[in-house]
PDB file of C-alpha atoms and ligand atoms in Angstrom:
ATOM      1  CA  MET A   9       0.000   0.000   0.000  1.00  0.00           C
ATOM      2  CA  ASN A  10       1.204   3.541  -0.617  1.00  0.00           C
ATOM      3  CA  ASN A  11      -0.302   6.972  -0.128  1.00  0.00           C
ATOM      4  CA  GLN A  12       1.250   9.879  -2.025  1.00  0.00           C
ATOM      5  CA  SER A  13      -1.381  12.597  -2.069  1.00  0.00           C
ATOM      6  CA  HIS A  14      -0.913  15.940  -0.347  1.00  0.00           C
ATOM      7  CA  HIS A  15      -4.617  15.956   0.629  1.00  0.00           C
ATOM      8  CA  LYS A  16      -4.947  15.610   4.400  1.00  0.00           C
ATOM      9  CA  SER A  17      -7.859  13.310   5.240  1.00  0.00           C
ATOM     10  CA  VAL A  18     -10.339  14.678   7.758  1.00  0.00           C
ATOM     11  CA  LEU A  19     -11.719  12.965  10.911  1.00  0.00           C
ATOM     12  CA  THR A  20     -10.016   9.743   9.837  1.00  0.00           C
ATOM     13  CA  LYS A  21      -9.785   8.038  13.224  1.00  0.00           C
ATOM     14  CA  GLU A  22     -13.329   9.005  14.256  1.00  0.00           C
ATOM     15  CA  SER A  23     -14.905   7.881  10.980  1.00  0.00           C
ATOM     16  CA  ILE A  24     -13.030   4.602  10.449  1.00  0.00           C
ATOM     17  CA  GLU A  25     -13.242   3.371  14.036  1.00  0.00           C
ATOM     18  CA  ASN A  26     -17.002   3.728  13.978  1.00  0.00           C
ATOM     19  CA  LEU A  27     -17.474   2.441  10.447  1.00  0.00           C
ATOM     20  CA  ILE A  28     -15.923  -1.002  10.650  1.00  0.00           C
ATOM     21  CA  THR A  29     -18.073  -3.646  12.320  1.00  0.00           C
ATOM     22  CA  ASP A  30     -16.805  -6.690  10.390  1.00  0.00           C
ATOM     23  CA  GLN A  31     -13.097  -6.882   9.530  1.00  0.00           C
ATOM     24  CA  ASN A  32     -13.798  -9.411   6.776  1.00  0.00           C
ATOM     25  CA  GLY A  33     -16.597  -7.357   5.233  1.00  0.00           C
ATOM     26  CA  ILE A  34     -17.080  -5.413   2.014  1.00  0.00           C
ATOM     27  CA  TYR A  35     -16.741  -1.636   2.356  1.00  0.00           C
ATOM     28  CA  VAL A  36     -17.287   1.355   0.073  1.00  0.00           C
ATOM     29  CA  ASP A  37     -15.246   4.556   0.029  1.00  0.00           C
ATOM     30  CA  ALA A  38     -17.529   6.662  -2.179  1.00  0.00           C
ATOM     31  CA  THR A  39     -15.138   9.616  -2.396  1.00  0.00           C
ATOM     32  CA  PHE A  40     -11.611   8.258  -2.871  1.00  0.00           C
ATOM     33  CA  GLY A  41      -9.863  11.652  -3.428  1.00  0.00           C
ATOM     34  CA  GLY A  42      -6.303  11.470  -2.145  1.00  0.00           C
ATOM     35  CA  GLY A  43      -6.910   7.937  -0.874  1.00  0.00           C
ATOM     36  CA  GLY A  44      -6.271   8.677   2.815  1.00  0.00           C
ATOM     37  CA  HIS A  45      -9.538   7.231   4.097  1.00  0.00           C
ATOM     38  CA  SER A  46      -9.260   4.191   1.814  1.00  0.00           C
ATOM     39  CA  TYR A  47      -5.742   3.606   3.071  1.00  0.00           C
ATOM     40  CA  ALA A  48      -6.912   3.810   6.704  1.00  0.00           C
ATOM     41  CA  ILE A  49      -9.851   1.438   6.024  1.00  0.00           C
ATOM     42  CA  LEU A  50      -7.544  -1.127   4.404  1.00  0.00           C
ATOM     43  CA  LYS A  51      -5.231  -0.972   7.415  1.00  0.00           C
ATOM     44  CA  LYS A  52      -8.139  -2.012   9.667  1.00  0.00           C
ATOM     45  CA  LEU A  53      -9.444  -4.825   7.446  1.00  0.00           C
ATOM     46  CA  ASN A  54      -8.400  -8.486   7.269  1.00  0.00           C
ATOM     47  CA  LYS A  55      -6.984 -10.233   4.213  1.00  0.00           C
ATOM     48  CA  LYS A  56     -10.376 -11.530   3.045  1.00  0.00           C
ATOM     49  CA  ALA A  57     -12.076  -8.127   3.094  1.00  0.00           C
ATOM     50  CA  THR A  58     -12.861  -5.948   0.050  1.00  0.00           C
ATOM     51  CA  LEU A  59     -12.810  -2.199  -0.431  1.00  0.00           C
ATOM     52  CA  ILE A  60     -14.656  -0.659  -3.376  1.00  0.00           C
ATOM     53  CA  ALA A  61     -13.643   2.952  -3.943  1.00  0.00           C
ATOM     54  CA  LEU A  62     -15.076   5.536  -6.343  1.00  0.00           C
ATOM     55  CA  ASP A  63     -14.196   8.979  -7.537  1.00  0.00           C
ATOM     56  CA  GLN A  64     -15.580  10.961 -10.441  1.00  0.00           C
ATOM     57  CA  ASP A  65     -12.233  12.725 -10.844  1.00  0.00           C
ATOM     58  CA  LYS A  66      -9.836  10.904 -13.197  1.00  0.00           C
ATOM     59  CA  GLU A  67      -6.802  12.740 -11.882  1.00  0.00           C
ATOM     60  CA  SER A  68      -7.372  11.570  -8.286  1.00  0.00           C
ATOM     61  CA  ILE A  69      -7.653   8.014  -9.529  1.00  0.00           C
ATOM     62  CA  LYS A  70      -4.482   8.225 -11.634  1.00  0.00           C
ATOM     63  CA  LYS A  71      -2.370   9.888  -8.961  1.00  0.00           C
ATOM     64  CA  ASN A  72      -3.408   8.092  -5.802  1.00  0.00           C
ATOM     65  CA  TRP A  73      -4.110   4.474  -6.763  1.00  0.00           C
ATOM     66  CA  ILE A  74      -3.392   2.022  -3.933  1.00  0.00           C
ATOM     67  CA  GLU A  75      -1.646  -1.256  -4.771  1.00  0.00           C
ATOM     68  CA  ASP A  76      -3.559  -3.815  -2.705  1.00  0.00           C
ATOM     69  CA  LYS A  77      -5.373  -6.993  -3.765  1.00  0.00           C
ATOM     70  CA  ARG A  78      -8.389  -6.104  -1.618  1.00  0.00           C
ATOM     71  CA  PHE A  79      -8.788  -2.709  -3.279  1.00  0.00           C
ATOM     72  CA  HIS A  80     -10.913  -1.946  -6.376  1.00  0.00           C
ATOM     73  CA  LEU A  81     -11.128   1.630  -7.649  1.00  0.00           C
ATOM     74  CA  PHE A  82     -13.693   2.902 -10.181  1.00  0.00           C
ATOM     75  CA  HIS A  83     -13.958   6.166 -12.073  1.00  0.00           C
ATOM     76  CA  ASN A  84     -17.625   6.903 -11.515  1.00  0.00           C
ATOM     77  CA  ASN A  85     -20.155   9.065  -9.727  1.00  0.00           C
ATOM     78  CA  PHE A  86     -21.312   7.645  -6.395  1.00  0.00           C
ATOM     79  CA  ILE A  87     -24.922   8.040  -7.507  1.00  0.00           C
ATOM     80  CA  HIS A  88     -24.268   4.804  -9.482  1.00  0.00           C
ATOM     81  CA  ILE A  89     -23.063   2.840  -6.439  1.00  0.00           C
ATOM     82  CA  ARG A  90     -25.747   0.123  -6.660  1.00  0.00           C
ATOM     83  CA  ASP A  91     -25.005  -0.503 -10.360  1.00  0.00           C
ATOM     84  CA  ILE A  92     -21.274  -0.714  -9.732  1.00  0.00           C
ATOM     85  CA  LEU A  93     -21.757  -3.214  -6.931  1.00  0.00           C
ATOM     86  CA  ASN A  94     -24.188  -5.276  -9.018  1.00  0.00           C
ATOM     87  CA  ARG A  95     -21.762  -5.369 -11.931  1.00  0.00           C
ATOM     88  CA  ASN A  96     -19.185  -6.746  -9.510  1.00  0.00           C
ATOM     89  CA  HIS A  97     -21.629  -9.353  -8.181  1.00  0.00           C
ATOM     90  CA  ILE A  98     -21.979  -7.613  -4.811  1.00  0.00           C
ATOM     91  CA  GLY A  99     -25.448  -7.269  -3.312  1.00  0.00           C
ATOM     92  CA  LYS A 100     -24.912  -5.706   0.093  1.00  0.00           C
ATOM     93  CA  VAL A 101     -22.008  -4.146   1.975  1.00  0.00           C
ATOM     94  CA  SER A 102     -20.939  -3.749   5.622  1.00  0.00           C
ATOM     95  CA  GLY A 103     -20.054  -0.076   5.523  1.00  0.00           C
ATOM     96  CA  ILE A 104     -20.044   3.076   3.403  1.00  0.00           C
ATOM     97  CA  LEU A 105     -17.970   6.212   3.843  1.00  0.00           C
ATOM     98  CA  ALA A 106     -18.465   9.475   1.954  1.00  0.00           C
ATOM     99  CA  ASP A 107     -16.244  12.506   2.538  1.00  0.00           C
ATOM    100  CA  LEU A 108     -18.093  15.071   0.460  1.00  0.00           C
ATOM    101  CA  GLY A 109     -16.837  18.064  -1.508  1.00  0.00           C
ATOM    102  CA  ILE A 110     -13.443  18.456  -3.110  1.00  0.00           C
ATOM    103  CA  SER A 111      -9.862  17.540  -2.237  1.00  0.00           C
ATOM    104  CA  SER A 112      -6.788  19.753  -1.888  1.00  0.00           C
ATOM    105  CA  LEU A 113      -5.555  18.176  -5.116  1.00  0.00           C
ATOM    106  CA  GLN A 114      -8.528  19.799  -6.868  1.00  0.00           C
ATOM    107  CA  ILE A 115      -8.640  23.141  -4.994  1.00  0.00           C
ATOM    108  CA  ASP A 116      -4.918  23.832  -5.372  1.00  0.00           C
ATOM    109  CA  ASN A 117      -4.763  23.061  -9.090  1.00  0.00           C
ATOM    110  CA  PRO A 118      -5.273  26.365 -10.973  1.00  0.00           C
ATOM    111  CA  GLU A 119      -6.470  24.510 -14.073  1.00  0.00           C
ATOM    112  CA  ARG A 120      -9.519  23.188 -12.210  1.00  0.00           C
ATOM    113  CA  GLY A 121     -10.953  26.619 -11.388  1.00  0.00           C
ATOM    114  CA  PHE A 122     -12.239  25.771  -7.903  1.00  0.00           C
ATOM    115  CA  SER A 123     -10.299  28.347  -5.921  1.00  0.00           C
ATOM    116  CA  ASN A 124     -11.197  31.975  -5.373  1.00  0.00           C
ATOM    117  CA  GLN A 125      -7.561  32.526  -4.318  1.00  0.00           C
ATOM    118  CA  LEU A 126      -6.127  31.688  -7.754  1.00  0.00           C
ATOM    119  CA  ASN A 127      -6.732  33.420 -11.067  1.00  0.00           C
ATOM    120  CA  CYS A 128      -7.886  30.729 -13.421  1.00  0.00           C
ATOM    121  CA  ILE A 129     -10.528  29.705 -15.944  1.00  0.00           C
ATOM    122  CA  LEU A 130     -13.938  29.224 -14.308  1.00  0.00           C
ATOM    123  CA  ASP A 131     -14.412  25.469 -14.429  1.00  0.00           C
ATOM    124  CA  MET A 132     -15.227  23.612 -11.147  1.00  0.00           C
ATOM    125  CA  ARG A 133     -16.084  20.269 -12.776  1.00  0.00           C
ATOM    126  CA  MET A 134     -15.169  17.361 -10.524  1.00  0.00           C
ATOM    127  CA  ASN A 135     -15.629  15.068 -13.502  1.00  0.00           C
ATOM    128  CA  GLN A 136     -13.462  16.456 -16.300  1.00  0.00           C
ATOM    129  CA  GLU A 137     -15.656  14.621 -18.845  1.00  0.00           C
ATOM    130  CA  SER A 138     -18.764  16.592 -17.954  1.00  0.00           C
ATOM    131  CA  SER A 139     -19.840  19.276 -20.439  1.00  0.00           C
ATOM    132  CA  TYR A 140     -21.305  21.657 -17.816  1.00  0.00           C
ATOM    133  CA  SER A 141     -18.800  24.007 -16.186  1.00  0.00           C
ATOM    134  CA  ALA A 142     -18.880  27.161 -14.054  1.00  0.00           C
ATOM    135  CA  GLN A 143     -18.653  29.220 -17.263  1.00  0.00           C
ATOM    136  CA  ASN A 144     -21.917  27.684 -18.483  1.00  0.00           C
ATOM    137  CA  VAL A 145     -23.550  28.465 -15.153  1.00  0.00           C
ATOM    138  CA  ILE A 146     -22.411  32.082 -14.984  1.00  0.00           C
ATOM    139  CA  ASN A 147     -22.926  32.971 -18.668  1.00  0.00           C
ATOM    140  CA  GLU A 148     -25.934  30.866 -19.655  1.00  0.00           C
ATOM    141  CA  CYS A 149     -28.252  30.339 -16.680  1.00  0.00           C
ATOM    142  CA  SER A 150     -31.419  32.434 -16.567  1.00  0.00           C
ATOM    143  CA  ARG A 151     -32.010  35.059 -13.867  1.00  0.00           C
ATOM    144  CA  GLU A 152     -34.318  32.643 -12.029  1.00  0.00           C
ATOM    145  CA  GLU A 153     -31.798  29.804 -12.190  1.00  0.00           C
ATOM    146  CA  LEU A 154     -28.962  31.985 -10.907  1.00  0.00           C
ATOM    147  CA  PHE A 155     -31.172  33.354  -8.129  1.00  0.00           C
ATOM    148  CA  HIS A 156     -31.972  29.785  -7.046  1.00  0.00           C
ATOM    149  CA  ILE A 157     -28.269  28.838  -7.065  1.00  0.00           C
ATOM    150  CA  PHE A 158     -27.151  31.785  -4.922  1.00  0.00           C
ATOM    151  CA  TYR A 159     -30.179  31.784  -2.617  1.00  0.00           C
ATOM    152  CA  GLU A 160     -30.382  28.034  -2.005  1.00  0.00           C
ATOM    153  CA  TYR A 161     -26.770  26.875  -2.317  1.00  0.00           C
ATOM    154  CA  GLY A 162     -24.987  30.016  -1.116  1.00  0.00           C
ATOM    155  CA  GLU A 163     -27.717  31.023   1.359  1.00  0.00           C
ATOM    156  CA  PHE A 164     -27.367  34.650   0.200  1.00  0.00           C
ATOM    157  CA  LYS A 165     -30.223  36.878   1.319  1.00  0.00           C
ATOM    158  CA  ASN A 166     -29.130  39.397  -1.340  1.00  0.00           C
ATOM    159  CA  ALA A 167     -29.014  36.829  -4.161  1.00  0.00           C
ATOM    160  CA  LYS A 168     -30.848  39.213  -6.511  1.00  0.00           C
ATOM    161  CA  LYS A 169     -28.070  41.808  -6.266  1.00  0.00           C
ATOM    162  CA  ILE A 170     -25.483  39.159  -7.135  1.00  0.00           C
ATOM    163  CA  VAL A 171     -27.515  38.098 -10.165  1.00  0.00           C
ATOM    164  CA  ASP A 172     -27.912  41.715 -11.313  1.00  0.00           C
ATOM    165  CA  LYS A 173     -24.138  42.260 -11.260  1.00  0.00           C
ATOM    166  CA  ILE A 174     -23.491  39.095 -13.240  1.00  0.00           C
ATOM    167  CA  PHE A 175     -26.181  39.951 -15.815  1.00  0.00           C
ATOM    168  CA  LYS A 176     -24.871  43.502 -16.286  1.00  0.00           C
ATOM    169  CA  LYS A 177     -21.360  42.230 -16.949  1.00  0.00           C
ATOM    170  CA  ARG A 178     -22.207  39.246 -19.129  1.00  0.00           C
ATOM    171  CA  PHE A 179     -24.407  41.408 -21.359  1.00  0.00           C
ATOM    172  CA  LYS A 180     -21.187  43.141 -22.462  1.00  0.00           C
ATOM    173  CA  LYS A 181     -18.712  40.273 -22.294  1.00  0.00           C
ATOM    174  CA  ASN A 182     -18.610  36.642 -21.119  1.00  0.00           C
ATOM    175  CA  ILE A 183     -17.276  36.052 -17.616  1.00  0.00           C
ATOM    176  CA  THR A 184     -14.576  33.446 -18.103  1.00  0.00           C
ATOM    177  CA  THR A 185     -12.087  33.622 -15.245  1.00  0.00           C
ATOM    178  CA  THR A 186     -12.235  33.550 -11.456  1.00  0.00           C
ATOM    179  CA  SER A 187     -10.908  37.117 -11.319  1.00  0.00           C
ATOM    180  CA  ASP A 188     -13.546  38.339 -13.843  1.00  0.00           C
ATOM    181  CA  LEU A 189     -16.100  37.083 -11.331  1.00  0.00           C
ATOM    182  CA  ILE A 190     -14.372  38.332  -8.179  1.00  0.00           C
ATOM    183  CA  HIS A 191     -13.906  41.843  -9.622  1.00  0.00           C
ATOM    184  CA  LEU A 192     -17.669  42.256  -9.997  1.00  0.00           C
ATOM    185  CA  PHE A 193     -18.045  42.517  -6.237  1.00  0.00           C
ATOM    186  CA  PHE A 194     -16.796  45.108  -3.832  1.00  0.00           C
ATOM    187  CA  ILE A 195     -17.329  43.743  -0.336  1.00  0.00           C
ATOM    188  CA  LYS A 196     -17.165  46.352   2.398  1.00  0.00           C
ATOM    189  CA  GLY A 197     -15.804  45.317   5.779  1.00  0.00           C
ATOM    190  CA  SER A 198     -13.159  42.991   7.114  1.00  0.00           C
ATOM    191  CA  PHE A 199     -10.956  40.527   5.276  1.00  0.00           C
ATOM    192  CA  LYS A 200     -12.897  37.744   7.055  1.00  0.00           C
ATOM    193  CA  LYS A 201     -16.212  39.023   5.676  1.00  0.00           C
ATOM    194  CA  ARG A 202     -14.788  39.197   2.123  1.00  0.00           C
ATOM    195  CA  LYS A 203     -13.336  35.718   2.448  1.00  0.00           C
ATOM    196  CA  LYS A 204     -16.668  34.304   3.622  1.00  0.00           C
ATOM    197  CA  PHE A 205     -18.577  35.987   0.781  1.00  0.00           C
ATOM    198  CA  PHE A 206     -16.342  34.550  -1.952  1.00  0.00           C
ATOM    199  CA  ALA A 207     -16.178  31.122  -0.307  1.00  0.00           C
ATOM    200  CA  ARG A 208     -19.994  30.952  -0.374  1.00  0.00           C
ATOM    201  CA  LEU A 209     -20.216  32.362  -3.895  1.00  0.00           C
ATOM    202  CA  PHE A 210     -17.802  29.768  -5.256  1.00  0.00           C
ATOM    203  CA  GLN A 211     -19.383  26.990  -3.201  1.00  0.00           C
ATOM    204  CA  SER A 212     -22.823  27.711  -4.626  1.00  0.00           C
ATOM    205  CA  ILE A 213     -21.552  27.612  -8.222  1.00  0.00           C
ATOM    206  CA  ARG A 214     -19.644  24.388  -7.551  1.00  0.00           C
ATOM    207  CA  ILE A 215     -22.763  22.736  -6.092  1.00  0.00           C
ATOM    208  CA  GLU A 216     -24.681  23.601  -9.275  1.00  0.00           C
ATOM    209  CA  VAL A 217     -21.908  22.505 -11.664  1.00  0.00           C
ATOM    210  CA  ASN A 218     -21.668  19.099 -10.003  1.00  0.00           C
ATOM    211  CA  ASN A 219     -25.378  18.702  -9.141  1.00  0.00           C
ATOM    212  CA  GLU A 220     -24.211  17.955  -5.607  1.00  0.00           C
ATOM    213  CA  ILE A 221     -27.509  18.252  -3.729  1.00  0.00           C
ATOM    214  CA  ASN A 222     -29.590  15.953  -5.928  1.00  0.00           C
ATOM    215  CA  ILE A 223     -26.778  13.447  -6.062  1.00  0.00           C
ATOM    216  CA  LEU A 224     -26.364  13.454  -2.274  1.00  0.00           C
ATOM    217  CA  LYS A 225     -30.092  12.836  -1.750  1.00  0.00           C
ATOM    218  CA  ASN A 226     -30.122   9.908  -4.178  1.00  0.00           C
ATOM    219  CA  PHE A 227     -26.921   8.503  -2.735  1.00  0.00           C
ATOM    220  CA  LEU A 228     -28.424   8.421   0.775  1.00  0.00           C
ATOM    221  CA  LEU A 229     -31.441   6.535  -0.539  1.00  0.00           C
ATOM    222  CA  GLU A 230     -29.238   4.082  -2.446  1.00  0.00           C
ATOM    223  CA  SER A 231     -27.046   3.583   0.641  1.00  0.00           C
ATOM    224  CA  SER A 232     -30.057   2.567   2.699  1.00  0.00           C
ATOM    225  CA  ARG A 233     -30.725  -0.169   0.102  1.00  0.00           C
ATOM    226  CA  ILE A 234     -27.210  -1.606  -0.136  1.00  0.00           C
ATOM    227  CA  LEU A 235     -26.196  -1.789   3.539  1.00  0.00           C
ATOM    228  CA  PHE A 236     -26.574  -4.999   5.512  1.00  0.00           C
ATOM    229  CA  PRO A 237     -28.687  -4.585   8.651  1.00  0.00           C
ATOM    230  CA  GLY A 238     -26.205  -3.511  11.332  1.00  0.00           C
ATOM    231  CA  GLY A 239     -23.917  -2.038   8.639  1.00  0.00           C
ATOM    232  CA  ARG A 240     -22.833   1.554   9.041  1.00  0.00           C
ATOM    233  CA  ILE A 241     -22.615   4.711   6.993  1.00  0.00           C
ATOM    234  CA  ALA A 242     -20.232   7.583   7.819  1.00  0.00           C
ATOM    235  CA  MET A 243     -20.881  10.912   6.113  1.00  0.00           C
ATOM    236  CA  ILE A 244     -18.458  13.856   6.341  1.00  0.00           C
ATOM    237  CA  SER A 245     -19.872  17.153   5.068  1.00  0.00           C
ATOM    238  CA  TYR A 246     -18.496  20.685   4.900  1.00  0.00           C
ATOM    239  CA  HIS A 247     -21.512  22.983   4.806  1.00  0.00           C
ATOM    240  CA  SER A 248     -24.875  23.267   6.466  1.00  0.00           C
ATOM    241  CA  ILE A 249     -26.980  22.439   3.389  1.00  0.00           C
ATOM    242  CA  GLU A 250     -25.449  18.969   3.108  1.00  0.00           C
ATOM    243  CA  ASP A 251     -25.368  18.388   6.855  1.00  0.00           C
ATOM    244  CA  ARG A 252     -29.061  19.256   7.152  1.00  0.00           C
ATOM    245  CA  ILE A 253     -29.992  16.701   4.466  1.00  0.00           C
ATOM    246  CA  ILE A 254     -27.893  13.971   6.097  1.00  0.00           C
ATOM    247  CA  LYS A 255     -29.162  14.685   9.626  1.00  0.00           C
ATOM    248  CA  TYR A 256     -32.788  14.786   8.530  1.00  0.00           C
ATOM    249  CA  PHE A 257     -32.499  11.490   6.667  1.00  0.00           C
ATOM    250  CA  PHE A 258     -30.672   9.680   9.471  1.00  0.00           C
ATOM    251  CA  LYS A 259     -33.085  10.959  12.128  1.00  0.00           C
ATOM    252  CA  LYS A 260     -36.426  10.900  10.331  1.00  0.00           C
ATOM    253  CA  GLY A 261     -35.973   8.861   7.143  1.00  0.00           C
ATOM    254  CA  ILE A 262     -36.995  11.889   5.115  1.00  0.00           C
ATOM    255  CA  ILE A 263     -35.222  13.261   2.072  1.00  0.00           C
ATOM    256  CA  ILE A 264     -36.273  16.861   1.534  1.00  0.00           C
ATOM    257  CA  ASN A 265     -38.663  17.070  -1.494  1.00  0.00           C
ATOM    258  CA  LYS A 266     -39.065  13.287  -1.581  1.00  0.00           C
ATOM    259  CA  LYS A 267     -41.583  10.933   0.048  1.00  0.00           C
ATOM    260  CA  LYS A 268     -40.996   9.726   3.607  1.00  0.00           C
ATOM    261  CA  LEU A 269     -39.795   6.101   3.679  1.00  0.00           C
ATOM    262  CA  LYS A 270     -42.226   3.603   5.230  1.00  0.00           C
ATOM    263  CA  THR A 271     -39.689   2.377   7.787  1.00  0.00           C
ATOM    264  CA  LEU A 272     -36.840   4.325   9.333  1.00  0.00           C
ATOM    265  CA  PRO A 273     -33.718   3.029   7.511  1.00  0.00           C
ATOM    266  CA  PHE A 274     -31.103   4.211   9.987  1.00  0.00           C
ATOM    267  CA  ARG A 275     -30.410   4.819  13.641  1.00  0.00           C
ATOM    268  CA  MET A 276     -27.847   7.513  14.527  1.00  0.00           C
ATOM    269  CA  ILE A 277     -25.054   6.019  16.594  1.00  0.00           C
ATOM    270  CA  HIS A 278     -24.032   9.389  18.081  1.00  0.00           C
ATOM    271  CA  LYS A 279     -26.612  11.908  19.182  1.00  0.00           C
ATOM    272  CA  LYS A 280     -24.258  14.807  18.495  1.00  0.00           C
ATOM    273  CA  VAL A 281     -22.394  15.597  15.311  1.00  0.00           C
ATOM    274  CA  ILE A 282     -18.625  14.868  15.459  1.00  0.00           C
ATOM    275  CA  LYS A 283     -16.265  17.742  14.613  1.00  0.00           C
ATOM    276  CA  PRO A 284     -12.472  17.908  14.291  1.00  0.00           C
ATOM    277  CA  ASN A 285     -10.645  18.734  17.520  1.00  0.00           C
ATOM    278  CA  ILE A 286      -8.516  21.836  17.837  1.00  0.00           C
ATOM    279  CA  GLN A 287      -5.293  19.913  17.089  1.00  0.00           C
ATOM    280  CA  GLU A 288      -6.698  18.629  13.803  1.00  0.00           C
ATOM    281  CA  ILE A 289      -7.837  22.140  12.852  1.00  0.00           C
ATOM    282  CA  ILE A 290      -4.351  23.539  13.595  1.00  0.00           C
ATOM    283  CA  ASN A 291      -2.713  20.779  11.519  1.00  0.00           C
ATOM    284  CA  ASN A 292      -5.265  21.087   8.736  1.00  0.00           C
ATOM    285  CA  PRO A 293      -7.253  24.355   8.700  1.00  0.00           C
ATOM    286  CA  ARG A 294      -9.352  23.007   5.797  1.00  0.00           C
ATOM    287  CA  SER A 295     -10.909  20.547   8.242  1.00  0.00           C
ATOM    288  CA  ARG A 296     -12.489  23.323  10.332  1.00  0.00           C
ATOM    289  CA  SER A 297     -15.978  23.126   8.842  1.00  0.00           C
ATOM    290  CA  ALA A 298     -16.151  19.303   8.726  1.00  0.00           C
ATOM    291  CA  LYS A 299     -19.063  17.488  10.340  1.00  0.00           C
ATOM    292  CA  LEU A 300     -19.232  13.729  10.691  1.00  0.00           C
ATOM    293  CA  ARG A 301     -22.475  11.802  11.190  1.00  0.00           C
ATOM    294  CA  ILE A 302     -22.589   8.030  11.528  1.00  0.00           C
ATOM    295  CA  ALA A 303     -25.674   5.849  11.357  1.00  0.00           C
ATOM    296  CA  GLU A 304     -26.437   2.150  11.502  1.00  0.00           C
ATOM    297  CA  LYS A 305     -28.818   0.308   9.174  1.00  0.00           C
ATOM    298  CA  ASN A 306     -31.830  -0.892  11.119  1.00  0.00           C
ATOM    299  CA  LEU A 307     -32.621  -4.594  11.230  1.00  0.00           C
TER     300      LEU A 307
HETATM  301  C1  SAM B 420     -12.933  15.636   0.254  1.00  0.00           C
HETATM  302  S1  SAM B 420     -12.378  14.699  -1.094  1.00  0.00           S
HETATM  303  C2  SAM B 420     -12.152  13.112  -0.404  1.00  0.00           C
HETATM  304  C3  SAM B 420     -10.819  12.923   0.238  1.00  0.00           C
HETATM  305  C4  SAM B 420     -10.565  11.503   0.687  1.00  0.00           C
HETATM  306  N1  SAM B 420     -11.529  11.062   1.660  1.00  0.00           N
HETATM  307  C5  SAM B 420      -9.165  11.347   1.233  1.00  0.00           C
HETATM  308  O1  SAM B 420      -9.011  10.812   2.330  1.00  0.00           O
HETATM  309  O2  SAM B 420      -8.221  11.743   0.546  1.00  0.00           O
HETATM  310  C6  SAM B 420     -13.820  14.429  -2.039  1.00  0.00           C
HETATM  311  C7  SAM B 420     -13.579  13.597  -3.289  1.00  0.00           C
HETATM  312  O3  SAM B 420     -14.839  13.079  -3.672  1.00  0.00           O
HETATM  313  C8  SAM B 420     -15.010  13.190  -5.046  1.00  0.00           C
HETATM  314  N2  SAM B 420     -16.454  13.294  -5.271  1.00  0.00           N
HETATM  315  C9  SAM B 420     -17.277  14.263  -4.847  1.00  0.00           C
HETATM  316  N3  SAM B 420     -18.538  14.019  -5.227  1.00  0.00           N
HETATM  317  C10 SAM B 420     -18.510  12.838  -5.883  1.00  0.00           C
HETATM  318  C11 SAM B 420     -19.500  12.031  -6.517  1.00  0.00           C
HETATM  319  N4  SAM B 420     -20.783  12.418  -6.571  1.00  0.00           N
HETATM  320  N5  SAM B 420     -19.117  10.870  -7.069  1.00  0.00           N
HETATM  321  C12 SAM B 420     -17.823  10.470  -7.034  1.00  0.00           C
HETATM  322  N6  SAM B 420     -16.838  11.198  -6.482  1.00  0.00           N
HETATM  323  C13 SAM B 420     -17.172  12.368  -5.905  1.00  0.00           C
HETATM  324  C14 SAM B 420     -14.233  14.420  -5.446  1.00  0.00           C
HETATM  325  O4  SAM B 420     -13.848  14.342  -6.799  1.00  0.00           O
HETATM  326  C15 SAM B 420     -13.050  14.375  -4.478  1.00  0.00           C
HETATM  327  O5  SAM B 420     -11.962  13.713  -5.045  1.00  0.00           O
END
């Protein structure tokens, strides 16, 4: 086994310790990224166990592959998890981990256009084969669509003002780079306030580009179908929209905008959400917004 990525995995000990209930079982790492969580899972498993890992980003797969007979990595979206398992003659699994969002490998690469700290082409596609990028969102979405993106995914009360600025600019010239976008906004106040504004702006566009909310909802439903009773699911999220969806589903069996399930699929194994401790935040400031929730499939 090797692990070469510069992405620092988040809440590794807390998630893996609670995830593994059968050391000979079949596990899924739905968001392989830099491979840190997969590596830690493999370390805990016996020789007979299997780990299925997925990532929709080809680069992560190419750069961080783990040489291990128990390990099987697929370039795919985790929304297709049931299909992938079926194709590999697997019906049910003992545990699923998903560490949502993007990795440092993606944020720090200027060609990927995820970072508001770097001047680069607006892109933000996790899957480089997708034909829908941040440029399409900013230059082609209607007023209503953009309003929805900034209001729902960025939780901006003043979403209309943001849309107006984008429309005024794109009427004259397409907005193609991260600095084209950033220069549209003058944010009064502290550096912290500015930082927060752009983080939320970029986050909301990224969620739209990668259809992250719909995919998360479907993934939770699929997970409840592929886990053995007693099997566990560990979900790490980085913003309140995702955390709310996960919490609601684990607690009440309800996916927002979808029908309530007849029986409650999961039971939360911790009442409170798990967050990184201060030492982890000092070592890895990007972990500061992480929230881990773990649930067990009901019998
Ligand atoms: C936070 S990183 C995961 C880091 C990883 N846990 C580690 O230890 O290095 C999230 C990864 O999930 C991938 N990803 C996000 N949404 C996905 C989806 N719907 N399907 C497949 N991969 C996804 C991203 O491309 C990214 O590589």
